[in-house]
């Protein structure tokens, strides 16, 4: 596990650095893909940044509110930016609300913007998956396969790197095989690809939550993949 990354005389915490790098790459790719859809790069960046800032603020405030007795004893902890100090779902909802409000204010096409962000999110997922491997937030099952890597004192499946490889292949496919004619289809393909990646790679993750004898994350990924496949099958194919 690599909690910090050395940069000359400095050491940066791995998790925040990976998140920052992923966000920057995601917005850059979203802006570049957005050009194909007739979007202005500034609109893509500004909406993304507003959504991210709103999400981070809401996620932090929610965490502080839920754990207020702890923060009341040591108020300086409120300024801590450790990843565990953010509540993901309130932040996600706040990011969606603020981002969509900006789309309405700027009269931007939400489907085209969603397509740009979907491709950017896949690119960001590559970095986040690598970060998950480095920090140990995703740990693979023990393995004796030739490609297994030494981790936590034994050879294991590099499950997070499997995810990173899957995300990279999905990004290449979306970048090369999708275009401006059907941005909604791009969103569905990105979601379908991610569901299939999780369906396969989560089989190698240690300590996964179970529903009966099945892994909960794989069941959710399978259900999502089936629903998305049905939606894609019902969409007409665009012609130039």
Coordinates of N, CA and C in Angstrom, one line a residue:
X1 N 0.8 -1.2 0.0 CA 0.0 0.0 0.0 C 0.9 1.2 0.0
X2 N 0.5 2.3 -0.7 CA 1.3 3.5 -0.9 C 0.4 4.7 -0.4
X3 N 0.4 5.0 0.9 CA -0.4 6.1 1.3 C 0.1 7.5 0.9
X4 N 1.4 7.6 0.5 CA 2.0 8.8 0.0 C 2.8 8.6 -1.2
X5 N 2.9 9.6 -2.0 CA 3.7 9.5 -3.3 C 4.9 10.5 -3.2
X6 N 6.1 10.1 -3.3 CA 7.3 11.0 -3.2 C 7.5 11.8 -4.5
X7 N 7.6 13.1 -4.3 CA 8.0 14.0 -5.4 C 9.2 14.8 -5.0
X8 N 10.4 14.3 -5.2 CA 11.6 14.9 -4.8 C 11.6 15.0 -3.2
X9 N 11.8 16.2 -2.7 CA 11.8 16.3 -1.2 C 10.4 16.3 -0.6
X10 N 9.3 16.3 -1.4 CA 8.0 16.3 -0.9 C 7.3 14.9 -1.0
X11 N 6.3 14.7 -0.1 CA 5.5 13.5 -0.2 C 4.0 14.0 -0.2
X12 N 3.3 13.6 -1.2 CA 1.9 14.0 -1.3 C 1.0 12.8 -0.9
X13 N -0.1 13.0 -0.2 CA -1.0 11.9 0.2 C -1.7 11.4 -1.1
X14 N -1.6 10.1 -1.3 CA -2.0 9.5 -2.5 C -3.5 9.7 -2.9
X15 N -4.4 9.5 -1.9 CA -5.8 9.6 -2.2 C -6.3 11.0 -2.7
X16 N -5.9 12.0 -2.0 CA -6.3 13.4 -2.5 C -5.7 13.7 -3.8
X17 N -4.4 13.3 -4.0 CA -3.7 13.6 -5.2 C -4.4 12.9 -6.4
X18 N -4.8 11.6 -6.2 CA -5.5 10.9 -7.3 C -6.8 11.5 -7.6
X19 N -7.5 12.0 -6.6 CA -8.8 12.6 -6.8 C -8.7 13.9 -7.6
X20 N -7.7 14.7 -7.2 CA -7.4 16.0 -7.9 C -7.0 15.7 -9.4
X21 N -6.1 14.8 -9.6 CA -5.7 14.4 -10.9 C -6.8 13.9 -11.8
X22 N -7.6 13.0 -11.2 CA -8.8 12.5 -11.9 C -9.8 13.6 -12.3
X23 N -10.0 14.5 -11.4 CA -11.0 15.6 -11.6 C -10.5 16.5 -12.8
X24 N -9.2 16.8 -12.7 CA -8.6 17.6 -13.8 C -8.6 16.9 -15.1
X25 N -8.2 15.6 -15.2 CA -8.3 14.9 -16.4 C -9.7 14.7 -16.9
X26 N -10.6 14.5 -16.0 CA -12.0 14.3 -16.4 C -12.6 15.5 -17.0
X27 N -12.3 16.7 -16.5 CA -12.8 17.9 -17.1 C -12.2 18.2 -18.4
X28 N -10.9 17.9 -18.5 CA -10.2 18.2 -19.7 C -10.7 17.3 -20.9
X29 N -10.9 16.0 -20.6 CA -11.5 15.1 -21.6 C -12.9 15.5 -21.9
X30 N -13.7 15.9 -20.9 CA -15.1 16.3 -21.1 C -15.1 17.5 -22.1
X31 N -14.2 18.5 -21.8 CA -14.2 19.7 -22.7 C -13.8 19.3 -24.1
X32 N -12.8 18.4 -24.3 CA -12.4 18.0 -25.6 C -13.5 17.3 -26.4
X33 N -14.1 16.3 -25.6 CA -15.2 15.6 -26.3 C -16.4 16.5 -26.5
X34 N -16.6 17.5 -25.7 CA -17.7 18.4 -25.8 C -17.6 19.2 -27.1
X35 N -16.4 19.5 -27.6 CA -16.2 20.2 -28.9 C -16.9 19.4 -30.0
X36 N -16.8 18.1 -30.0 CA -17.4 17.3 -31.0 C -19.0 17.5 -31.0
X37 N -19.5 17.8 -29.8 CA -20.9 17.9 -29.7 C -21.4 19.3 -29.9
X38 N -20.5 20.2 -30.3 CA -20.9 21.6 -30.5 C -20.9 22.4 -29.2
X39 N -20.3 22.0 -28.1 CA -20.3 22.7 -26.9 C -19.1 23.6 -26.8
X40 N -19.2 24.6 -26.0 CA -18.0 25.5 -25.7 C -17.3 24.9 -24.5
X41 N -15.9 24.8 -24.7 CA -15.1 24.2 -23.6 C -15.3 24.9 -22.3
X42 N -15.5 26.3 -22.3 CA -15.6 27.0 -21.1 C -16.9 26.6 -20.4
X43 N -18.0 26.3 -21.1 CA -19.2 25.9 -20.5 C -19.1 24.6 -19.8
X44 N -18.4 23.7 -20.5 CA -18.2 22.4 -19.9 C -17.3 22.5 -18.6
X45 N -16.2 23.2 -18.6 CA -15.4 23.4 -17.5 C -16.1 24.1 -16.3
X46 N -16.8 25.2 -16.7 CA -17.4 26.0 -15.6 C -18.6 25.2 -14.9
X47 N -19.4 24.5 -15.7 CA -20.4 23.7 -15.1 C -19.9 22.6 -14.2
X48 N -18.8 22.0 -14.7 CA -18.2 20.9 -14.0 C -17.6 21.4 -12.7
X49 N -16.9 22.5 -12.7 CA -16.3 23.1 -11.5 C -17.3 23.5 -10.5
X50 N -18.4 24.1 -11.0 CA -19.4 24.5 -10.0 C -20.1 23.3 -9.4
X51 N -20.3 22.3 -10.1 CA -20.9 21.1 -9.6 C -20.0 20.4 -8.6
X52 N -18.7 20.3 -8.9 CA -17.7 19.7 -8.0 C -17.6 20.5 -6.7
X53 N -17.5 21.8 -6.8 CA -17.4 22.6 -5.6 C -18.6 22.5 -4.7
X54 N -19.8 22.5 -5.3 CA -21.0 22.4 -4.6 C -21.1 21.0 -3.9
X55 N -20.7 20.0 -4.7 CA -20.7 18.6 -4.1 C -19.7 18.5 -2.9
X56 N -18.5 19.0 -3.1 CA -17.5 18.9 -2.0 C -18.0 19.7 -0.7
X57 N -18.6 20.8 -0.9 CA -19.1 21.6 0.2 C -20.2 20.9 0.9
X58 N -21.2 20.4 0.1 CA -22.3 19.7 0.7 C -21.9 18.4 1.4
X59 N -20.9 17.7 0.8 CA -20.5 16.4 1.4 C -19.7 16.7 2.7
X60 N -19.0 17.8 2.7 CA -18.2 18.1 4.0 C -19.2 18.6 5.1
X61 N -20.1 19.5 4.7 CA -21.0 20.0 5.7 C -21.9 18.9 6.3
X62 N -22.3 18.0 5.4 CA -23.2 16.9 5.9 C -22.4 16.0 6.9
X63 N -21.2 15.7 6.6 CA -20.3 14.9 7.5 C -20.2 15.6 8.8
X64 N -19.9 16.9 8.8 CA -19.8 17.7 10.0 C -21.0 17.7 10.8
X65 N -22.2 17.8 10.1 CA -23.5 17.8 10.9 C -23.8 16.5 11.5
X66 N -23.5 15.4 10.8 CA -23.7 14.1 11.3 C -22.8 13.7 12.5
X67 N -21.6 14.3 12.5 CA -20.6 13.9 13.5 C -20.3 15.2 14.4
X68 N -21.3 16.0 14.6 CA -21.0 17.3 15.2 C -20.4 17.1 16.6
X69 N -20.9 16.2 17.5 CA -20.2 16.0 18.8 C -18.7 15.9 18.8
X70 N -18.3 15.1 17.7 CA -16.8 15.0 17.6 C -16.1 16.3 17.2
X71 N -16.7 17.0 16.2 CA -16.1 18.2 15.8 C -16.3 19.3 16.8
X72 N -17.3 19.3 17.7 CA -17.4 20.2 18.7 C -16.3 20.2 19.7
X73 N -15.8 19.0 20.0 CA -14.7 18.8 20.9 C -13.4 19.3 20.3
X74 N -13.3 19.2 19.0 CA -12.0 19.6 18.3 C -12.4 20.3 17.0
X75 N -12.8 21.6 17.0 CA -13.3 22.3 15.9 C -12.3 22.4 14.7
X76 N -11.0 22.3 15.0 CA -10.0 22.3 13.9 C -10.2 21.2 12.9
X77 N -10.8 20.1 13.4 CA -11.0 18.9 12.5 C -11.9 19.3 11.3
X78 N -12.7 20.3 11.5 CA -13.7 20.7 10.4 C -12.9 21.1 9.2
X79 N -11.7 21.6 9.3 CA -10.8 22.0 8.2 C -10.1 20.8 7.5
X80 N -10.2 19.7 8.1 CA -9.5 18.5 7.6 C -10.1 18.1 6.3
X81 N -9.2 17.8 5.3 CA -9.7 17.4 3.9 C -9.4 16.0 3.6
X82 N -9.4 15.1 4.6 CA -9.2 13.7 4.4 C -10.4 13.1 3.7
X83 N -10.2 12.2 2.8 CA -11.3 11.6 2.0 C -12.4 11.1 2.8
X84 N -12.1 10.5 4.0 CA -13.1 9.9 4.9 C -14.0 11.0 5.5
X85 N -13.7 12.3 5.4 CA -14.4 13.3 6.0 C -15.5 13.9 5.1
X86 N -15.9 13.2 4.0 CA -16.9 13.7 3.1 C -18.0 12.6 3.0
X87 N -19.3 13.0 2.9 CA -20.4 12.1 2.8 C -20.7 12.1 1.3
X88 N -20.5 10.9 0.6 CA -20.6 10.9 -0.9 C -22.0 11.2 -1.4
X89 N -23.0 10.6 -0.9 CA -24.3 10.8 -1.5 C -24.9 12.2 -1.4
X90 N -24.8 12.8 -0.3 CA -25.3 14.2 -0.2 C -24.5 15.1 -1.2
X91 N -23.2 14.8 -1.3 CA -22.3 15.6 -2.2 C -22.7 15.3 -3.7
X92 N -23.0 14.1 -4.0 CA -23.4 13.7 -5.4 C -24.7 14.4 -5.7
X93 N -25.7 14.4 -4.8 CA -27.0 15.1 -5.1 C -26.8 16.6 -5.3
X94 N -26.0 17.2 -4.4 CA -25.8 18.6 -4.5 C -25.1 19.0 -5.8
X95 N -24.1 18.1 -6.2 CA -23.4 18.4 -7.5 C -24.4 18.3 -8.7
X96 N -25.3 17.3 -8.7 CA -26.3 17.2 -9.7 C -27.2 18.4 -9.8
X97 N -27.7 18.9 -8.6 CA -28.7 20.0 -8.5 C -28.0 21.3 -9.0
X98 N -26.8 21.6 -8.6 CA -26.1 22.8 -8.9 C -25.7 22.7 -10.4
X99 N -25.2 21.6 -10.9 CA -24.8 21.5 -12.3 C -26.0 21.6 -13.2
X100 N -27.1 21.0 -12.8 CA -28.3 21.2 -13.7 C -28.9 22.6 -13.7
X101 N -28.8 23.2 -12.5 CA -29.3 24.6 -12.4 C -28.5 25.5 -13.3
X102 N -27.1 25.2 -13.4 CA -26.3 26.0 -14.3 C -26.6 25.8 -15.8
X103 N -27.0 24.5 -16.1 CA -27.4 24.2 -17.5 C -28.6 25.0 -17.8
X104 N -29.6 25.1 -16.9 CA -30.8 25.8 -17.2 C -30.5 27.3 -17.3
X105 N -29.6 27.8 -16.4 CA -29.3 29.3 -16.5 C -28.6 29.6 -17.8
X106 N -27.7 28.7 -18.2 CA -27.0 29.0 -19.5 C -27.7 28.5 -20.7
X107 N -28.8 27.9 -20.6 CA -29.6 27.3 -21.7 C -28.7 26.3 -22.5
X108 N -28.1 25.4 -21.8 CA -27.3 24.4 -22.4 C -28.0 23.1 -22.5
X109 N -27.7 22.3 -23.6 CA -28.4 21.0 -23.8 C -27.9 20.0 -22.8
X110 N -28.8 19.5 -21.9 CA -28.3 18.6 -20.8 C -27.8 17.3 -21.4
X111 N -28.4 16.8 -22.5 CA -28.0 15.5 -23.0 C -26.6 15.6 -23.6
X112 N -26.3 16.6 -24.3 CA -24.9 16.8 -24.9 C -23.9 17.0 -23.8
X113 N -24.3 17.7 -22.8 CA -23.4 17.9 -21.6 C -23.2 16.6 -20.9
X114 N -24.2 15.8 -20.7 CA -24.1 14.5 -20.0 C -23.2 13.6 -20.8
X115 N -23.3 13.6 -22.1 CA -22.4 12.8 -23.0 C -20.9 13.2 -22.8
X116 N -20.7 14.5 -22.8 CA -19.3 15.0 -22.6 C -18.8 14.5 -21.2
X117 N -19.6 14.7 -20.2 CA -19.2 14.3 -18.8 C -19.1 12.8 -18.7
X118 N -19.9 12.0 -19.4 CA -19.8 10.6 -19.3 C -18.4 10.1 -19.8
X119 N -18.0 10.6 -20.9 CA -16.7 10.2 -21.4 C -15.6 10.7 -20.5
X120 N -15.7 11.9 -20.0 CA -14.7 12.5 -19.0 C -14.7 11.6 -17.7
X121 N -15.8 11.2 -17.3 CA -15.9 10.4 -16.1 C -15.2 9.0 -16.2
X122 N -15.3 8.5 -17.4 CA -14.6 7.2 -17.7 C -13.1 7.4 -17.6
X123 N -12.6 8.5 -18.2 CA -11.2 8.8 -18.2 C -10.8 9.0 -16.7
X124 N -11.6 9.8 -16.0 CA -11.2 10.0 -14.6 C -11.2 8.7 -13.8
X125 N -12.1 7.7 -14.2 CA -12.1 6.5 -13.5 C -10.9 5.7 -13.6
X126 N -10.1 5.9 -14.7 CA -8.8 5.2 -14.8 C -7.9 5.6 -13.7
X127 N -7.8 6.9 -13.4 CA -6.9 7.4 -12.4 C -7.4 7.0 -11.0
X128 N -8.7 7.1 -10.8 CA -9.3 6.7 -9.5 C -9.1 5.2 -9.2
X129 N -9.1 4.4 -10.2 CA -8.9 2.9 -10.0 C -7.4 2.7 -9.7
X130 N -6.5 3.4 -10.3 CA -5.1 3.2 -10.0 C -4.9 3.7 -8.6
X131 N -5.5 4.8 -8.2 CA -5.4 5.3 -6.8 C -6.0 4.4 -5.8
X132 N -7.0 3.7 -6.2 CA -7.6 2.7 -5.3 C -6.7 1.5 -5.0
X133 N -5.9 1.2 -6.1 CA -4.9 0.1 -5.9 C -3.8 0.6 -5.0
X134 N -3.3 1.8 -5.2 CA -2.2 2.3 -4.4 C -2.5 2.5 -3.0
X135 N -3.7 2.9 -2.7 CA -4.1 3.2 -1.3 C -4.7 2.0 -0.6
X136 N -5.0 0.9 -1.3 CA -5.5 -0.3 -0.7 C -7.0 -0.2 -0.4
X137 N -7.7 0.8 -1.0 CA -9.2 0.8 -0.8 C -9.9 -0.3 -1.6
X138 N -9.3 -0.8 -2.6 CA -9.8 -2.0 -3.3 C -8.7 -3.1 -3.3
X139 N -9.0 -4.2 -2.6 CA -8.0 -5.2 -2.4 C -8.5 -6.5 -3.1
X140 N -7.6 -7.1 -3.9 CA -8.0 -8.3 -4.6 C -7.8 -9.6 -3.8
X141 N -8.4 -10.6 -4.3 CA -8.3 -11.9 -3.6 C -6.9 -12.5 -3.8
X142 N -6.5 -13.4 -2.8 CA -5.2 -14.1 -3.0 C -5.2 -14.9 -4.3
X143 N -4.1 -14.9 -5.0 CA -4.0 -15.6 -6.2 C -2.6 -16.1 -6.5
X144 N -2.5 -17.2 -7.3 CA -1.2 -17.8 -7.7 C -1.0 -17.6 -9.2
X145 N -1.8 -16.7 -9.8 CA -1.7 -16.5 -11.2 C -0.3 -15.8 -11.5
X146 N 0.2 -16.0 -12.8 CA 1.5 -15.3 -13.1 C 1.4 -13.8 -13.0
X147 N 0.3 -13.2 -13.2 CA 0.1 -11.7 -13.2 C -0.2 -11.2 -11.8
X148 N -0.4 -12.1 -10.8 CA -0.7 -11.6 -9.4 C 0.5 -10.7 -8.9
X149 N 0.1 -9.8 -8.1 CA 1.1 -8.8 -7.5 C 1.2 -9.0 -6.0
X150 N 2.4 -8.8 -5.5 CA 2.6 -8.8 -4.0 C 1.9 -7.7 -3.4
X151 N 1.0 -8.0 -2.4 CA 0.2 -6.9 -1.8 C -0.2 -7.4 -0.4
X152 N 0.0 -6.6 0.6 CA -0.3 -7.0 1.9 C 0.3 -8.3 2.3
X153 N 1.6 -8.5 1.9 CA 2.3 -9.7 2.3 C 2.1 -11.0 1.5
X154 N 1.2 -10.9 0.5 CA 1.0 -12.1 -0.3 C 0.6 -11.7 -1.7
X155 N 0.6 -12.7 -2.6 CA 0.3 -12.5 -4.0 C -1.3 -12.4 -4.1
X156 N -1.7 -11.3 -4.8 CA -3.2 -11.1 -4.9 C -3.5 -10.6 -6.3
X157 N -4.8 -10.8 -6.7 CA -5.3 -10.2 -7.9 C -5.3 -8.7 -7.8
X158 N -4.7 -8.0 -8.8 CA -4.7 -6.5 -8.7 C -6.1 -6.0 -9.2
X159 N -7.1 -6.3 -8.4 CA -8.5 -6.0 -8.9 C -8.7 -4.6 -9.3
X160 N -8.1 -3.6 -8.6 CA -8.3 -2.2 -8.9 C -7.6 -1.9 -10.3
X161 N -6.5 -2.6 -10.6 CA -5.9 -2.4 -11.9 C -6.7 -3.1 -13.0
X162 N -7.4 -4.2 -12.7 CA -8.3 -4.7 -13.6 C -9.3 -3.7 -14.0
X163 N -9.9 -3.0 -13.0 CA -10.8 -1.9 -13.2 C -10.2 -0.8 -14.1
X164 N -9.0 -0.4 -13.8 CA -8.4 0.6 -14.5 C -8.2 0.2 -16.0
X165 N -7.8 -1.0 -16.2 CA -7.7 -1.5 -17.6 C -9.0 -1.5 -18.3
X166 N -10.1 -2.0 -17.6 CA -11.4 -1.9 -18.2 C -11.9 -0.5 -18.6
X167 N -11.6 0.4 -17.7 CA -12.0 1.8 -17.9 C -11.2 2.4 -19.1
X168 N -9.9 2.0 -19.2 CA -9.2 2.5 -20.3 C -9.7 2.0 -21.7
X169 N -10.0 0.7 -21.7 CA -10.6 0.1 -22.9 C -11.9 0.8 -23.3
X170 N -12.7 1.0 -22.2 CA -14.0 1.7 -22.5 C -13.8 3.1 -23.0
X171 N -12.9 3.8 -22.4 CA -12.6 5.2 -22.9 C -12.2 5.2 -24.3
X172 N -11.3 4.3 -24.7 CA -10.9 4.2 -26.1 C -12.0 3.9 -27.0
X173 N -12.9 3.0 -26.6 CA -14.1 2.7 -27.4 C -15.0 3.8 -27.6
X174 N -15.3 4.5 -26.5 CA -16.2 5.7 -26.6 C -15.6 6.8 -27.4
X175 N -14.3 7.0 -27.3 CA -13.6 8.1 -28.0 C -13.6 7.9 -29.5
X176 N -13.4 6.6 -29.9 CA -13.3 6.3 -31.3 C -14.6 5.9 -32.0
X177 N -15.6 5.4 -31.2 CA -16.7 4.9 -31.8 C -18.0 5.6 -31.6
X178 N -18.0 6.8 -30.9 CA -19.2 7.6 -30.7 C -19.0 8.9 -31.2
X179 N -20.1 9.6 -31.5 CA -20.0 11.0 -32.1 C -21.1 11.8 -31.7
X180 N -21.3 12.9 -32.5 CA -22.3 13.9 -32.1 C -23.7 13.6 -32.5
X181 N -24.0 12.6 -33.3 CA -25.3 12.3 -33.7 C -26.3 11.9 -32.6
X182 N -25.8 11.1 -31.7 CA -26.6 10.5 -30.6 C -25.9 10.6 -29.3
X183 N -25.9 11.8 -28.7 CA -25.2 12.0 -27.4 C -25.9 11.1 -26.3
X184 N -27.2 10.9 -26.4 CA -27.9 10.1 -25.4 C -27.3 8.6 -25.5
X185 N -27.1 8.1 -26.7 CA -26.5 6.8 -26.8 C -25.1 6.7 -26.2
X186 N -24.3 7.8 -26.3 CA -23.0 7.8 -25.6 C -23.1 7.6 -24.1
X187 N -24.1 8.3 -23.5 CA -24.3 8.2 -22.1 C -24.7 6.8 -21.7
X188 N -25.6 6.2 -22.5 CA -26.0 4.8 -22.2 C -24.8 3.8 -22.4
X189 N -24.0 4.0 -23.4 CA -22.9 3.1 -23.7 C -21.9 3.2 -22.6
X190 N -21.6 4.4 -22.1 CA -20.7 4.6 -21.0 C -21.1 3.9 -19.7
X191 N -22.4 4.1 -19.4 CA -23.0 3.4 -18.2 C -23.0 1.9 -18.4
X192 N -23.3 1.4 -19.6 CA -23.3 0.0 -19.8 C -21.9 -0.6 -19.7
X193 N -20.9 0.1 -20.3 CA -19.6 -0.3 -20.2 C -19.1 -0.4 -18.7
X194 N -19.4 0.6 -17.9 CA -19.0 0.6 -16.5 C -19.7 -0.5 -15.8
X195 N -20.9 -0.8 -16.1 CA -21.6 -1.9 -15.4 C -21.0 -3.2 -15.7
X196 N -20.6 -3.4 -17.0 CA -19.9 -4.7 -17.3 C -18.5 -4.8 -16.7
X197 N -17.8 -3.7 -16.6 CA -16.5 -3.7 -15.9 C -16.7 -4.1 -14.5
X198 N -17.6 -3.6 -13.8 CA -17.9 -3.9 -12.4 C -18.3 -5.4 -12.3
X199 N -19.2 -5.8 -13.2 CA -19.7 -7.2 -13.2 C -18.5 -8.2 -13.2
X200 N -17.5 -7.9 -14.0 CA -16.4 -8.8 -14.2 C -15.4 -8.6 -13.1
X201 N -14.9 -7.4 -12.8 CA -13.8 -7.2 -11.9 C -14.2 -7.3 -10.5
X202 N -15.4 -7.1 -10.1 CA -15.8 -7.3 -8.7 C -15.7 -8.7 -8.2
X203 N -15.6 -9.7 -9.2 CA -15.5 -11.1 -8.8 C -14.1 -11.3 -8.1
X204 N -13.2 -10.4 -8.3 CA -11.8 -10.6 -7.8 C -11.5 -9.7 -6.5
X205 N -12.6 -9.0 -6.0 CA -12.4 -8.1 -4.9 C -12.6 -8.9 -3.6
X206 N -11.7 -8.7 -2.6 CA -11.9 -9.3 -1.3 C -12.9 -8.6 -0.5
X207 N -13.5 -9.3 0.5 CA -14.4 -8.8 1.5 C -15.6 -8.1 0.8
X208 N -16.1 -8.6 -0.3 CA -17.3 -8.0 -0.9 C -18.6 -8.3 -0.1
X209 N -19.5 -7.4 -0.1 CA -20.8 -7.6 0.5 C -21.6 -8.7 -0.3
X210 N -22.3 -9.5 0.4 CA -23.0 -10.6 -0.2 C -24.5 -10.5 0.0
X211 N -25.3 -11.0 -1.0 CA -26.7 -11.2 -0.9 C -26.9 -12.7 -1.1
X212 N -27.1 -13.4 -0.1 CA -27.1 -14.9 -0.2 C -25.7 -15.3 -0.5
X213 N -25.5 -16.0 -1.6 CA -24.2 -16.5 -2.0 C -23.6 -15.6 -3.2
X214 N -24.3 -14.5 -3.5 CA -23.9 -13.7 -4.6 C -23.4 -12.4 -4.1
X215 N -22.4 -11.8 -4.9 CA -21.9 -10.5 -4.5 C -22.9 -9.4 -4.9
X216 N -23.1 -8.5 -3.9 CA -24.2 -7.5 -4.1 C -23.8 -6.6 -5.2
X217 N -22.5 -6.2 -5.3 CA -22.1 -5.3 -6.4 C -22.3 -5.9 -7.8
X218 N -22.0 -7.2 -7.9 CA -22.2 -7.8 -9.2 C -23.7 -8.0 -9.6
X219 N -24.5 -8.2 -8.6 CA -26.0 -8.3 -8.9 C -26.5 -6.9 -9.3
X220 N -26.0 -5.9 -8.7 CA -26.4 -4.5 -9.1 C -25.9 -4.2 -10.5
X221 N -24.6 -4.6 -10.8 CA -24.0 -4.3 -12.1 C -24.8 -5.1 -13.2
X222 N -25.2 -6.4 -12.9 CA -25.9 -7.2 -13.8 C -27.3 -6.6 -14.1
X223 N -28.0 -6.1 -13.1 CA -29.3 -5.5 -13.3 C -29.2 -4.2 -14.1
X224 N -28.2 -3.4 -13.8 CA -28.0 -2.2 -14.5 C -27.6 -2.5 -16.0
X225 N -26.8 -3.5 -16.2 CA -26.4 -3.8 -17.6 C -27.6 -4.3 -18.4
X226 N -28.4 -5.1 -17.8 CA -29.6 -5.6 -18.5 C -30.6 -4.4 -18.9
X227 N -30.8 -3.5 -17.9 CA -31.7 -2.4 -18.1 C -31.1 -1.5 -19.2
X228 N -29.8 -1.2 -19.2 CA -29.2 -0.3 -20.1 C -29.2 -1.0 -21.5
X229 N -29.0 -2.3 -21.6 CA -29.0 -3.0 -22.9 C -30.4 -2.9 -23.5
X230 N -31.4 -3.0 -22.7 CA -32.8 -2.8 -23.2 C -33.0 -1.4 -23.7
X231 N -32.6 -0.4 -23.0 CA -32.7 1.0 -23.5 C -32.0 1.2 -24.8
X232 N -30.8 0.7 -24.9 CA -30.0 0.8 -26.1 C -30.7 0.1 -27.3
X233 N -31.2 -1.0 -27.0 CA -31.9 -1.8 -28.1 C -33.1 -1.1 -28.6
X234 N -33.7 -0.3 -27.8 CA -35.0 0.4 -28.2 C -34.7 1.8 -28.9
X235 N -33.4 2.2 -28.8 CA -33.1 3.5 -29.4 C -32.8 3.3 -30.9
X236 N -33.3 4.2 -31.8 CA -33.0 4.1 -33.2 C -31.6 4.4 -33.4
X237 N -31.0 3.8 -34.4 CA -29.6 4.1 -34.8 C -29.5 5.3 -35.7
X238 N -28.6 6.2 -35.3 CA -28.5 7.5 -36.1 C -27.9 7.2 -37.4
X239 N -28.2 8.0 -38.4 CA -27.6 8.0 -39.7 C -27.0 9.3 -40.0
X240 N -25.9 9.4 -40.7 CA -25.3 10.6 -41.1 C -26.1 11.4 -42.0

